[in-house]
CSV table of C-alpha atoms in Angstrom, one decimal:
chain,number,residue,atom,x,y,z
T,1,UNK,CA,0.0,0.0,0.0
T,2,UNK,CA,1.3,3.6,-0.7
T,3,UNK,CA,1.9,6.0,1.4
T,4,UNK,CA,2.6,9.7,1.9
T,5,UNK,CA,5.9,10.5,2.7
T,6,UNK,CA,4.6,11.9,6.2
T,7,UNK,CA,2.5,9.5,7.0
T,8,UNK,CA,5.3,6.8,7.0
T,9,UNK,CA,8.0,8.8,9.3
T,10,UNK,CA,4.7,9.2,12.1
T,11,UNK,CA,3.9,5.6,11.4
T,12,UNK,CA,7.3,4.4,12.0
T,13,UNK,CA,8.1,7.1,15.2
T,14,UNK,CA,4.6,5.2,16.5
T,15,UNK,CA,6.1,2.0,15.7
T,16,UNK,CA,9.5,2.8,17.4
T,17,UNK,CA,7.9,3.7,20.3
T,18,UNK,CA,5.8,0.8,20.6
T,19,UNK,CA,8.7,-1.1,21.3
T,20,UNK,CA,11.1,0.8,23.3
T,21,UNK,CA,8.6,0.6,26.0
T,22,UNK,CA,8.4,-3.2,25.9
T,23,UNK,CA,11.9,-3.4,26.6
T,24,UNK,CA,12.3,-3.6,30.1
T,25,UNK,CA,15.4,-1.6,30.7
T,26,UNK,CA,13.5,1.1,29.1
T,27,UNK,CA,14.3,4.1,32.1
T,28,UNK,CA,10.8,6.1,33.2
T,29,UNK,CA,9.8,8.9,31.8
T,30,UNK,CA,11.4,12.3,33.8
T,31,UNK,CA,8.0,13.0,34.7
T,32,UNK,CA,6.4,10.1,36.2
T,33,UNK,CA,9.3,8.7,38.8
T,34,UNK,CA,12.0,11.7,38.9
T,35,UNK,CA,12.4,14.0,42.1
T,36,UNK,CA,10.7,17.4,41.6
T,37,UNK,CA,13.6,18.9,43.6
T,38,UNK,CA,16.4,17.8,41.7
T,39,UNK,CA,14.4,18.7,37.9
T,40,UNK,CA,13.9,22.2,40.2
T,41,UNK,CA,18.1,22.0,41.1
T,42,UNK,CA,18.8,21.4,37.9
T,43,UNK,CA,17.0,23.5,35.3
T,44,UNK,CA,15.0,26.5,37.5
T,45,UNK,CA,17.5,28.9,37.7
T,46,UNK,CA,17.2,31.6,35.7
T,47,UNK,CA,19.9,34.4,34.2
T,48,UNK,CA,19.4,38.0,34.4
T,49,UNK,CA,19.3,37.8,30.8
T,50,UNK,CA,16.7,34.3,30.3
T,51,UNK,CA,13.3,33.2,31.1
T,52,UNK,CA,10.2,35.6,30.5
T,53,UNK,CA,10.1,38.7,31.6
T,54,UNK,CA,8.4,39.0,35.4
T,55,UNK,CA,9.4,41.7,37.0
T,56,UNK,CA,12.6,40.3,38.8
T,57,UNK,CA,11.8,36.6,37.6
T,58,UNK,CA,9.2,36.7,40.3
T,59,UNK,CA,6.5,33.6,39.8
T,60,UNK,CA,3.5,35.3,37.7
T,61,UNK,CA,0.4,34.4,38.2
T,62,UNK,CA,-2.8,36.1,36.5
T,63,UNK,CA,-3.8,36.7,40.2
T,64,UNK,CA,-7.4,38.5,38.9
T,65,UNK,CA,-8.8,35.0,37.6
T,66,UNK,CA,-7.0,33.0,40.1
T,67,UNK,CA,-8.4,33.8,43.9
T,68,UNK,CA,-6.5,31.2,45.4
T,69,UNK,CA,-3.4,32.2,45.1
T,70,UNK,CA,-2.4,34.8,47.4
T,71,UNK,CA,-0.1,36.4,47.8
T,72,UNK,CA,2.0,39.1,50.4
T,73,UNK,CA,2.9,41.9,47.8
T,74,UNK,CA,1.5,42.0,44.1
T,75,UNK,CA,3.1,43.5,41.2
T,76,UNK,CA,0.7,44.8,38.9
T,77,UNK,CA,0.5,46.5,35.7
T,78,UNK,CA,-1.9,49.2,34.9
T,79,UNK,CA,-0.8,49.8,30.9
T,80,UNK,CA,-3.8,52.7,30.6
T,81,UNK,CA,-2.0,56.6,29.2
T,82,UNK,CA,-5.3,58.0,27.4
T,83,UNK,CA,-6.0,60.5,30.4
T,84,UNK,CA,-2.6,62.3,29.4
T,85,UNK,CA,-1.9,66.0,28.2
T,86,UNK,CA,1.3,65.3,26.3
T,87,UNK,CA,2.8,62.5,24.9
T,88,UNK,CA,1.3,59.0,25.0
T,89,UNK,CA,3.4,55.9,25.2
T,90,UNK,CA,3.3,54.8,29.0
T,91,UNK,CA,1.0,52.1,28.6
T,92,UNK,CA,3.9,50.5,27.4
T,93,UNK,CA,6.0,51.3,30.7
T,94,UNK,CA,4.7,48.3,32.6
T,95,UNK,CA,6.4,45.8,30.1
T,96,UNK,CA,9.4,48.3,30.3
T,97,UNK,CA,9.9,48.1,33.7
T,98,UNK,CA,9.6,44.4,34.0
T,99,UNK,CA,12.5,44.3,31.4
T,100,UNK,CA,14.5,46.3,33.0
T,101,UNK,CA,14.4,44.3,35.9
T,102,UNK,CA,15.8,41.2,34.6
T,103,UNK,CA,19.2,41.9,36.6
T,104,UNK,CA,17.3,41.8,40.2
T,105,UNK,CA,17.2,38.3,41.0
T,106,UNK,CA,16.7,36.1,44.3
T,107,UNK,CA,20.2,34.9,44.1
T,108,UNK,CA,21.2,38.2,44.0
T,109,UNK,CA,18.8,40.6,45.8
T,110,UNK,CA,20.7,40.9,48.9
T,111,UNK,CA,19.9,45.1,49.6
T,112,UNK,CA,23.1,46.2,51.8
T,113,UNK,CA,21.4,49.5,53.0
T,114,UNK,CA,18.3,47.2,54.7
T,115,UNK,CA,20.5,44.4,55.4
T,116,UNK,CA,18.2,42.2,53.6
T,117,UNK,CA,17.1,40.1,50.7
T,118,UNK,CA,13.1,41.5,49.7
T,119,UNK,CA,13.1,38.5,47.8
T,120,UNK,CA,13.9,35.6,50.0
T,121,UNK,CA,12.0,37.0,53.0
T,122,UNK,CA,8.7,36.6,55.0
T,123,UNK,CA,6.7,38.1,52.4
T,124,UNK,CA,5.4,36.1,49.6
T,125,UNK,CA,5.7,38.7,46.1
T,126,UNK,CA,4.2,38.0,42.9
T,127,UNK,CA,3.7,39.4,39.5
T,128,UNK,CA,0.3,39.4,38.9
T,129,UNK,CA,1.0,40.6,35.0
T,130,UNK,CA,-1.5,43.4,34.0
T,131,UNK,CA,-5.4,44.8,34.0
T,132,UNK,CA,-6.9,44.4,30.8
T,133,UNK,CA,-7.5,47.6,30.4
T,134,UNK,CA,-9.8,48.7,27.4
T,135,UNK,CA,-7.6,52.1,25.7
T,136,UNK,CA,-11.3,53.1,23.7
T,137,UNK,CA,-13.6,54.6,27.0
T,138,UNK,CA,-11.9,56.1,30.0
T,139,UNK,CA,-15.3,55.8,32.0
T,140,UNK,CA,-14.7,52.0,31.4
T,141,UNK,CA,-11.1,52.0,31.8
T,142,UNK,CA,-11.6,54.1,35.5
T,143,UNK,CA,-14.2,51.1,36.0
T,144,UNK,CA,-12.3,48.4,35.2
T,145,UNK,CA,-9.0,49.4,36.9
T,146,UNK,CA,-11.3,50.4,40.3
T,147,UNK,CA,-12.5,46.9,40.3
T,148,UNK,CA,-9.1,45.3,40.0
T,149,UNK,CA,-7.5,46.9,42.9
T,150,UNK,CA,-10.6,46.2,45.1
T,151,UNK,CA,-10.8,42.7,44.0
T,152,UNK,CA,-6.6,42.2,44.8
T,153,UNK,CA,-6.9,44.4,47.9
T,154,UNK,CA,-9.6,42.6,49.2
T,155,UNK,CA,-7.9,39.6,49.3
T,156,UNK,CA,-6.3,38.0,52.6
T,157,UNK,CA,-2.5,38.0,52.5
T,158,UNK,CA,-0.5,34.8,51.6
T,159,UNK,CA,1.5,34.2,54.9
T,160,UNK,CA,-0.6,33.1,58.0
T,161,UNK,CA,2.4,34.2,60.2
T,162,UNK,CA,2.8,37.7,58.4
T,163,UNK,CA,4.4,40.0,60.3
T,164,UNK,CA,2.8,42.9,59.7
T,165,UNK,CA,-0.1,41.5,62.2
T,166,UNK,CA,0.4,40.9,65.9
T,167,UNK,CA,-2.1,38.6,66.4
T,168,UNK,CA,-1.9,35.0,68.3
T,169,UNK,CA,-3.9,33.0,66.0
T,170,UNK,CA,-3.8,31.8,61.9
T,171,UNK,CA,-6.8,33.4,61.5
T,172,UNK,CA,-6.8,36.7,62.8
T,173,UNK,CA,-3.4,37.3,60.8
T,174,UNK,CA,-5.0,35.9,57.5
T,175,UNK,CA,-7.2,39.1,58.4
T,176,UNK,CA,-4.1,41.2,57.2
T,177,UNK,CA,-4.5,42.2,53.6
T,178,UNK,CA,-1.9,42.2,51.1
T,179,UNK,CA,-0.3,44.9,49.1
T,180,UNK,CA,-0.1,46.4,45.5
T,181,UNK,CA,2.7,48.0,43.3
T,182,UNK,CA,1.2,49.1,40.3
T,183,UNK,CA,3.6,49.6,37.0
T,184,UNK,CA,2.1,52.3,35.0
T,185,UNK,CA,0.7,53.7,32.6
T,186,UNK,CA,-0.1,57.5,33.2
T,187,UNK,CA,-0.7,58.6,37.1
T,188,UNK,CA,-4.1,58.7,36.6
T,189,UNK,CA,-4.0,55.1,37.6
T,190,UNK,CA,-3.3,56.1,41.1
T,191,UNK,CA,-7.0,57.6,41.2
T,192,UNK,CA,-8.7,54.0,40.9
T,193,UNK,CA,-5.8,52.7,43.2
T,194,UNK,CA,-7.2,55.3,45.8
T,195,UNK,CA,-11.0,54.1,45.7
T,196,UNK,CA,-9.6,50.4,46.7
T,197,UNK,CA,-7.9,51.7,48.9
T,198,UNK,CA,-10.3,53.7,50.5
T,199,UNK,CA,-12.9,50.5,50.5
T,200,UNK,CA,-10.2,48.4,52.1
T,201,UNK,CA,-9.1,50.0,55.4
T,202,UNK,CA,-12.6,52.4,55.9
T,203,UNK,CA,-10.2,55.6,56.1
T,204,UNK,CA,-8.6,58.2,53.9
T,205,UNK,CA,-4.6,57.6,53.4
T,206,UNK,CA,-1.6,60.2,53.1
T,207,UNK,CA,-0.1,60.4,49.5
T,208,UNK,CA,3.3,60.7,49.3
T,209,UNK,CA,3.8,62.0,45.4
T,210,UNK,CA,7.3,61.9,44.0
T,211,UNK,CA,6.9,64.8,40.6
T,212,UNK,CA,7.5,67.1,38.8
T,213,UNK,CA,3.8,68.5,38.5
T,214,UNK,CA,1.3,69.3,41.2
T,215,UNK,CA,-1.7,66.6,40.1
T,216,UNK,CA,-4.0,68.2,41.7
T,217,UNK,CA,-5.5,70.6,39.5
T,218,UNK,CA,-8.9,71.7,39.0
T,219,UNK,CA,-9.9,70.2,35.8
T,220,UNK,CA,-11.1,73.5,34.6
T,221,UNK,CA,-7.3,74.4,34.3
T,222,UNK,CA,-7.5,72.9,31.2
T,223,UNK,CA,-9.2,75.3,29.1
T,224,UNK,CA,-11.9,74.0,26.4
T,225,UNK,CA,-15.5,75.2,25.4
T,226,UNK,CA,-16.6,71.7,25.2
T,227,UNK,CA,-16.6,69.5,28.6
T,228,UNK,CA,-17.7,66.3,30.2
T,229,UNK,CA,-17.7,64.9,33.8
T,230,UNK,CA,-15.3,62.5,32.3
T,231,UNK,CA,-12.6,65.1,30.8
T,232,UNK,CA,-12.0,65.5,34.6
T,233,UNK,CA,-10.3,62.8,34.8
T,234,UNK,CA,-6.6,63.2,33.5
T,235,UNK,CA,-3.5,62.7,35.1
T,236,UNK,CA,-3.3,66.5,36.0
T,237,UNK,CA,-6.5,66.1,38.3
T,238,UNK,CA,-6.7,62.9,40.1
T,239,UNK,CA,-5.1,64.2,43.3
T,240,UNK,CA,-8.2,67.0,42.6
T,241,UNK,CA,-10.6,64.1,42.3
T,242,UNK,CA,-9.3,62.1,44.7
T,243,UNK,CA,-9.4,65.2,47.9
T,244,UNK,CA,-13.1,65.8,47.0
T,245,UNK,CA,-13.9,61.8,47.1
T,246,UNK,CA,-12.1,62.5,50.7
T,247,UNK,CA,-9.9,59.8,49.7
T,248,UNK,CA,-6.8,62.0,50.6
T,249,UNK,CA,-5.9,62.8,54.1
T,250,UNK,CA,-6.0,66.8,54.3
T,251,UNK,CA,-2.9,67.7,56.1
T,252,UNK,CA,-0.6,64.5,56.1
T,253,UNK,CA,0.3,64.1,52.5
T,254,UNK,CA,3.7,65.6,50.7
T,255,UNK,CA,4.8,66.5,46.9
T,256,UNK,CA,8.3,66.0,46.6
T,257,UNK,CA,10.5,67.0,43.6
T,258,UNK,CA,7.9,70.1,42.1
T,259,UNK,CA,9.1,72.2,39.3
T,260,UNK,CA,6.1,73.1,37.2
T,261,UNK,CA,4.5,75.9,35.8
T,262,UNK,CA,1.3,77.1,37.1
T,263,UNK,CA,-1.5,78.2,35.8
T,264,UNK,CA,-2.7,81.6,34.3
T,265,UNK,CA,-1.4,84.6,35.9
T,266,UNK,CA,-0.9,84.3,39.6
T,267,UNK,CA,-0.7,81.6,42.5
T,268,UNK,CA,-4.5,79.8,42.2
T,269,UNK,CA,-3.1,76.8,41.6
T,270,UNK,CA,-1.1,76.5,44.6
T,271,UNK,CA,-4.4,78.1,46.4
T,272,UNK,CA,-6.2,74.8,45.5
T,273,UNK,CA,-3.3,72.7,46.6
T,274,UNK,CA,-3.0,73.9,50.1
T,275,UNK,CA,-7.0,73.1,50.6
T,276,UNK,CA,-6.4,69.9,49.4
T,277,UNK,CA,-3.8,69.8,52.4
T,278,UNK,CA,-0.3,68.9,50.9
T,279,UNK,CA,2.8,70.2,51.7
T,280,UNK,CA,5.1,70.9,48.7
T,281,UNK,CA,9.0,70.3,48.4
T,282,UNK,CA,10.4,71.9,45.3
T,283,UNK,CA,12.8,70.5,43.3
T,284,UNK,CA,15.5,73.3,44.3
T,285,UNK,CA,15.1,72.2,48.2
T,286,UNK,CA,17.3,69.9,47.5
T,287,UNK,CA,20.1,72.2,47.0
T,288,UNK,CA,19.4,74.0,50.6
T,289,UNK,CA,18.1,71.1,52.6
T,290,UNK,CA,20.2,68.0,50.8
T,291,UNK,CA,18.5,64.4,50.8
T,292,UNK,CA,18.1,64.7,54.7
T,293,UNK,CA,16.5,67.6,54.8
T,294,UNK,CA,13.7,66.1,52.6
T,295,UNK,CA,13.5,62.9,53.9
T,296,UNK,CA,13.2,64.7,57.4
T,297,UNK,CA,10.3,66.9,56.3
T,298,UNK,CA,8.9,64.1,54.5
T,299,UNK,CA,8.5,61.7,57.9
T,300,UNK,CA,7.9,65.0,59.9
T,301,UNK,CA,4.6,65.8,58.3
T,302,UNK,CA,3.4,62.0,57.6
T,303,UNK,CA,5.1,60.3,60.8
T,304,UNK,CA,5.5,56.3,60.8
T,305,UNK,CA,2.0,55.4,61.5
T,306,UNK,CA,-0.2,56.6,59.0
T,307,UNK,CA,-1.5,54.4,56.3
T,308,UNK,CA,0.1,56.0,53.4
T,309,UNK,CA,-0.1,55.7,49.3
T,310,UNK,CA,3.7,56.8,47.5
T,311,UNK,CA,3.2,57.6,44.3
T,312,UNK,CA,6.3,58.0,42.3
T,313,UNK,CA,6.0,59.8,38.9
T,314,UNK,CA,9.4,58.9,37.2
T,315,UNK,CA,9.6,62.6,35.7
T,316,UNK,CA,10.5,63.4,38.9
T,317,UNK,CA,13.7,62.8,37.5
T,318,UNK,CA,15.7,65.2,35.4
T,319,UNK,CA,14.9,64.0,32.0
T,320,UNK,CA,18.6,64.6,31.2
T,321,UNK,CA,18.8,60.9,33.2
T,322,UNK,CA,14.8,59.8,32.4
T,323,UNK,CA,14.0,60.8,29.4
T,324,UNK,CA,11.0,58.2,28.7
T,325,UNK,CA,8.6,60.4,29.9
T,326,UNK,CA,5.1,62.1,28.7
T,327,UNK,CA,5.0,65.4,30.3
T,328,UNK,CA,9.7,65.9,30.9
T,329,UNK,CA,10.7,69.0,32.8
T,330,UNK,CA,14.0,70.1,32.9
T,331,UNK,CA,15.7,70.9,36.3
T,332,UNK,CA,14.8,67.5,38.3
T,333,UNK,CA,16.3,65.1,40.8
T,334,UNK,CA,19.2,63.0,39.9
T,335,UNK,CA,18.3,59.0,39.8
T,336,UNK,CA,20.4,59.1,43.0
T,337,UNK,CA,19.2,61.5,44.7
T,338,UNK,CA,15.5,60.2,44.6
T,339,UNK,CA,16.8,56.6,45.5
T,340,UNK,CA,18.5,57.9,48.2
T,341,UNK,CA,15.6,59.6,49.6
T,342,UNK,CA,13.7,56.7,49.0
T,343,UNK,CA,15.5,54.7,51.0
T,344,UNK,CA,15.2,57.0,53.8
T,345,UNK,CA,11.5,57.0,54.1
T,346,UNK,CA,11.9,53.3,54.6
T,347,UNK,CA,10.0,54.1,58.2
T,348,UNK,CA,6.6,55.2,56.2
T,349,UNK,CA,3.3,52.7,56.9
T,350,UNK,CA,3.0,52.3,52.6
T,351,UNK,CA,-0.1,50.8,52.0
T,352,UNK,CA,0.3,50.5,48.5
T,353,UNK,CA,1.9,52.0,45.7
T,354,UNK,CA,2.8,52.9,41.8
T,355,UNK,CA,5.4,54.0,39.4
T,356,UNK,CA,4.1,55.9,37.0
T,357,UNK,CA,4.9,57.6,33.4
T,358,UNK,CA,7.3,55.5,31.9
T,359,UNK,CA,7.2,56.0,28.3
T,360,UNK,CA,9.7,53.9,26.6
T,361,UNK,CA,9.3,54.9,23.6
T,362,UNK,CA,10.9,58.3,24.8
T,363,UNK,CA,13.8,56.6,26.2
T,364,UNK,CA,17.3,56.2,24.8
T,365,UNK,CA,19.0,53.0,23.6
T,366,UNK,CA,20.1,51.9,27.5
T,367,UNK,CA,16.9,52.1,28.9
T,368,UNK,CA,17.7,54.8,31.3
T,369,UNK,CA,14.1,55.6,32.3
T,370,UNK,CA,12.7,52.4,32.6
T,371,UNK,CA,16.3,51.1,34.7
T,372,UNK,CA,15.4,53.5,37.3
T,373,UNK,CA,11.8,52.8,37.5
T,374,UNK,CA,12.8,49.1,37.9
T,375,UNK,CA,15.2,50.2,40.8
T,376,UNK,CA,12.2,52.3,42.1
T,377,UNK,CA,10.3,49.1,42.4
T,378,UNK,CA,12.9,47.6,44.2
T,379,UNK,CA,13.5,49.8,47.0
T,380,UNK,CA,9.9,50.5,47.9
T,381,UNK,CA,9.4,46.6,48.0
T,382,UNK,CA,12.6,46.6,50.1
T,383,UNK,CA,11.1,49.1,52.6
T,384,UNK,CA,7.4,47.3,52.6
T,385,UNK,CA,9.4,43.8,53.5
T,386,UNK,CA,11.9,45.6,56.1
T,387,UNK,CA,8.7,47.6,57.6
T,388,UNK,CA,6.8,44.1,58.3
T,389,UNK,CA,9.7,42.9,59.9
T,390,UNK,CA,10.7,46.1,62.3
T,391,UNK,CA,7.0,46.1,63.1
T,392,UNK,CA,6.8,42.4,64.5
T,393,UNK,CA,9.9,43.1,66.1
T,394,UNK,CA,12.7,40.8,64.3
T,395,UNK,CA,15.5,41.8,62.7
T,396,UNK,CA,16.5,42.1,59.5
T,397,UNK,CA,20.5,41.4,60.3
T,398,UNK,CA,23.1,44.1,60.7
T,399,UNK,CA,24.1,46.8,57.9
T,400,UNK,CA,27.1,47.4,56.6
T,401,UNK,CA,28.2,50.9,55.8
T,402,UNK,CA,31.0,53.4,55.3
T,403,UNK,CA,30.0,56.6,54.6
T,404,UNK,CA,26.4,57.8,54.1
T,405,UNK,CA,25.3,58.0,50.0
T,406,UNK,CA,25.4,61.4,50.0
């Protein structure tokens, strides 16, 4: 009988393998008798520069269709920038960041300033990848982000022994709820952030916003002779939105970093700001107070107790160093210089989180923008793992240090 040339090389494979399993020296298959350990020894580790891109080859897990899997800290991406004034491009910066990343690993996370590896620790992190978010409606988008951090906040936290709770029994610390770092997308993100945030613990929070721009203008700083209740949502006016929600706590929260413009012809702008109860740190306070100063006035006005939301718009940066960026002003902080405050806010009770404004498609061939947003990532998650330890008492082993960064 004739046959196909294909058909013969899968009848013969079948054939083979019919009898290479009648032989009875024929070894098991890996899968059915080998040790998971060993296949895990052997082939799960990872180089900075293989496997697919988590955000520091943390396990990822679609965490909004999977409610049984929880988790401490969640890394999620919120790729939404069609509430921006500028340039577009940031819905893009959650799969930036996660690339740059790849050089954070658990082998070699070890953070000499905390004395501590974030990723080997009590807390159990996760990438939960992103929120679909629909780029067509903002009223939907605002919906469906909303939804998402509710539905991840509301969950109990992985560890039953977490310390962040002082509690005697499994189930009054599985009361503890865990924590979100959202990858942007434009800063509007942090408004639907906010709402969860607000459902979860019953309270307002402090915000502790790392930018260049104040974020809390009244939408009717943007001039136009046609409006909507939806044009007032940007990522100029969410802070606005967010104060008259009472989502904000009036009289705790910080900017940090400020160099804008204002509007029209005098000091309005700044007039709403201080009703919506933040003080402001301006980029050139830096130069008076150094990175001590700031941090100092930073933990002065929002202490170490209250439930805060830090907010870090990468333009924050002098675009000379972050040039990724929708809305770049010149005159900013040095990469260092915010890292190093950063790290000294470690104190701060963050509830939850984002890094926002990363447009890659700004950025130069290294990857400058998106490197420091990854190293954002990892000192705030640093400071959440370090704060759960200090809190339940432990230690997180001594720190070894010469002379102070700066």
């Amino acid at each position: 009988m004739y046959l196909p040339s294909w058909p013969k090389v899968l009848l013969g494979a079948l054939l083979w393998s019919n009898c290479a399993h009648g032989h009875s020296d024929q070894k098991p298959l890996a899968g059915e008798d080998a040790d998971i350990a060993e296949l895990e020894r052997k082939w799960a580790f990872e180089w900075a520069f293989s496997g697919i891109s988590t955000f520091a080859h943390l396990p990822h897990i679609k965490c909004l269709t999977r409610p049984n899997e929880a988790f401490d800290i969640g890394i999620i991406g919120a790729p939404f920038d069609t509430a921006v004034s500028y340039r577009p491009g940031a819905r893009f910066g959650p799969r930036a960041i996660r690339a740059a990343s790849a050089r954070q690993t658990t082998f070699r996370g070890f953070n000499p300033r905390a004395g501590m590896n974030p990723y080997t620790s009590w807390a159990h992190i996760m990438d939960c990848g992103d929120i679909p978010v629909t780029p067509f409606d903002n009223a939907l988008a605002l919906q469906q982000m909303s939804e998402a951090f509710l539905e991840l906040g509301s969950r109990p936290s992985a560890y039953a022994g977490d310390p962040l709770v002082k509690a005697d029994s499994v189930g009054e610390s599985r009361k503890k709820r865990p924590k979100l770092l959202t990858l942007g997308g434009d800063h509007s993100v942090a408004l639907p952030a906010l709402r969860a945030l607000n459902a979860v613990y019953g309270q307002p929070v402090a915000v502790l916003h790392f930018d260049a721009h104040l974020d809390t203008w009244h939408p009717a700083k943007y001039p136009s002779a046609w409006e909507s209740e939806q044009s007032e949502f940007t990522h100029g006016s969410m802070f606005w939105k967010a104060s008259n929600e009472g989502l904000i706590l009036n009289g705790s929260s910080v900017h940090a970093g400020l160099r804008t413009r204002l509007s029209g012809d005098g000091w309005d702008d700044y007039d709403d700001d201080d009703r919506q109860g933040f003080l402001r740190l301006s980029s050139d306070d830096i130069d008076d107070l150094g990175t001590k100063g700031i941090i100092e006035a930073i933990m002065t006005r929002i202490g170490r107790d209250t439930p805060t939301y830090l907010s870090v718009d990468i333009d924050v940066i002098d675009p000379g160093l972050a040039p990724g960026t929708g809305t770049p002003e010149p005159g900013g902080w040095t990469t260092r210089e915010l890292i190093r405050i950063l790290r000294g806010i470690e104190g701060l009770n963050v509830v939850g989180a984002d890094i926002v404004e990363v447009a890659p498609a700004y950025d130069g061939q290294g990857e400058a923008t998106a490197l420091a947003a990854a190293q954002v990532g990892y000192e705030i998650l640093t400071s959440m793992v370090k704060k759960g330890l200090a809190d339940s008492g432990k230690a997180t082993g001594s720190v070894k240090r010469g002379r102070d960064e700066l």
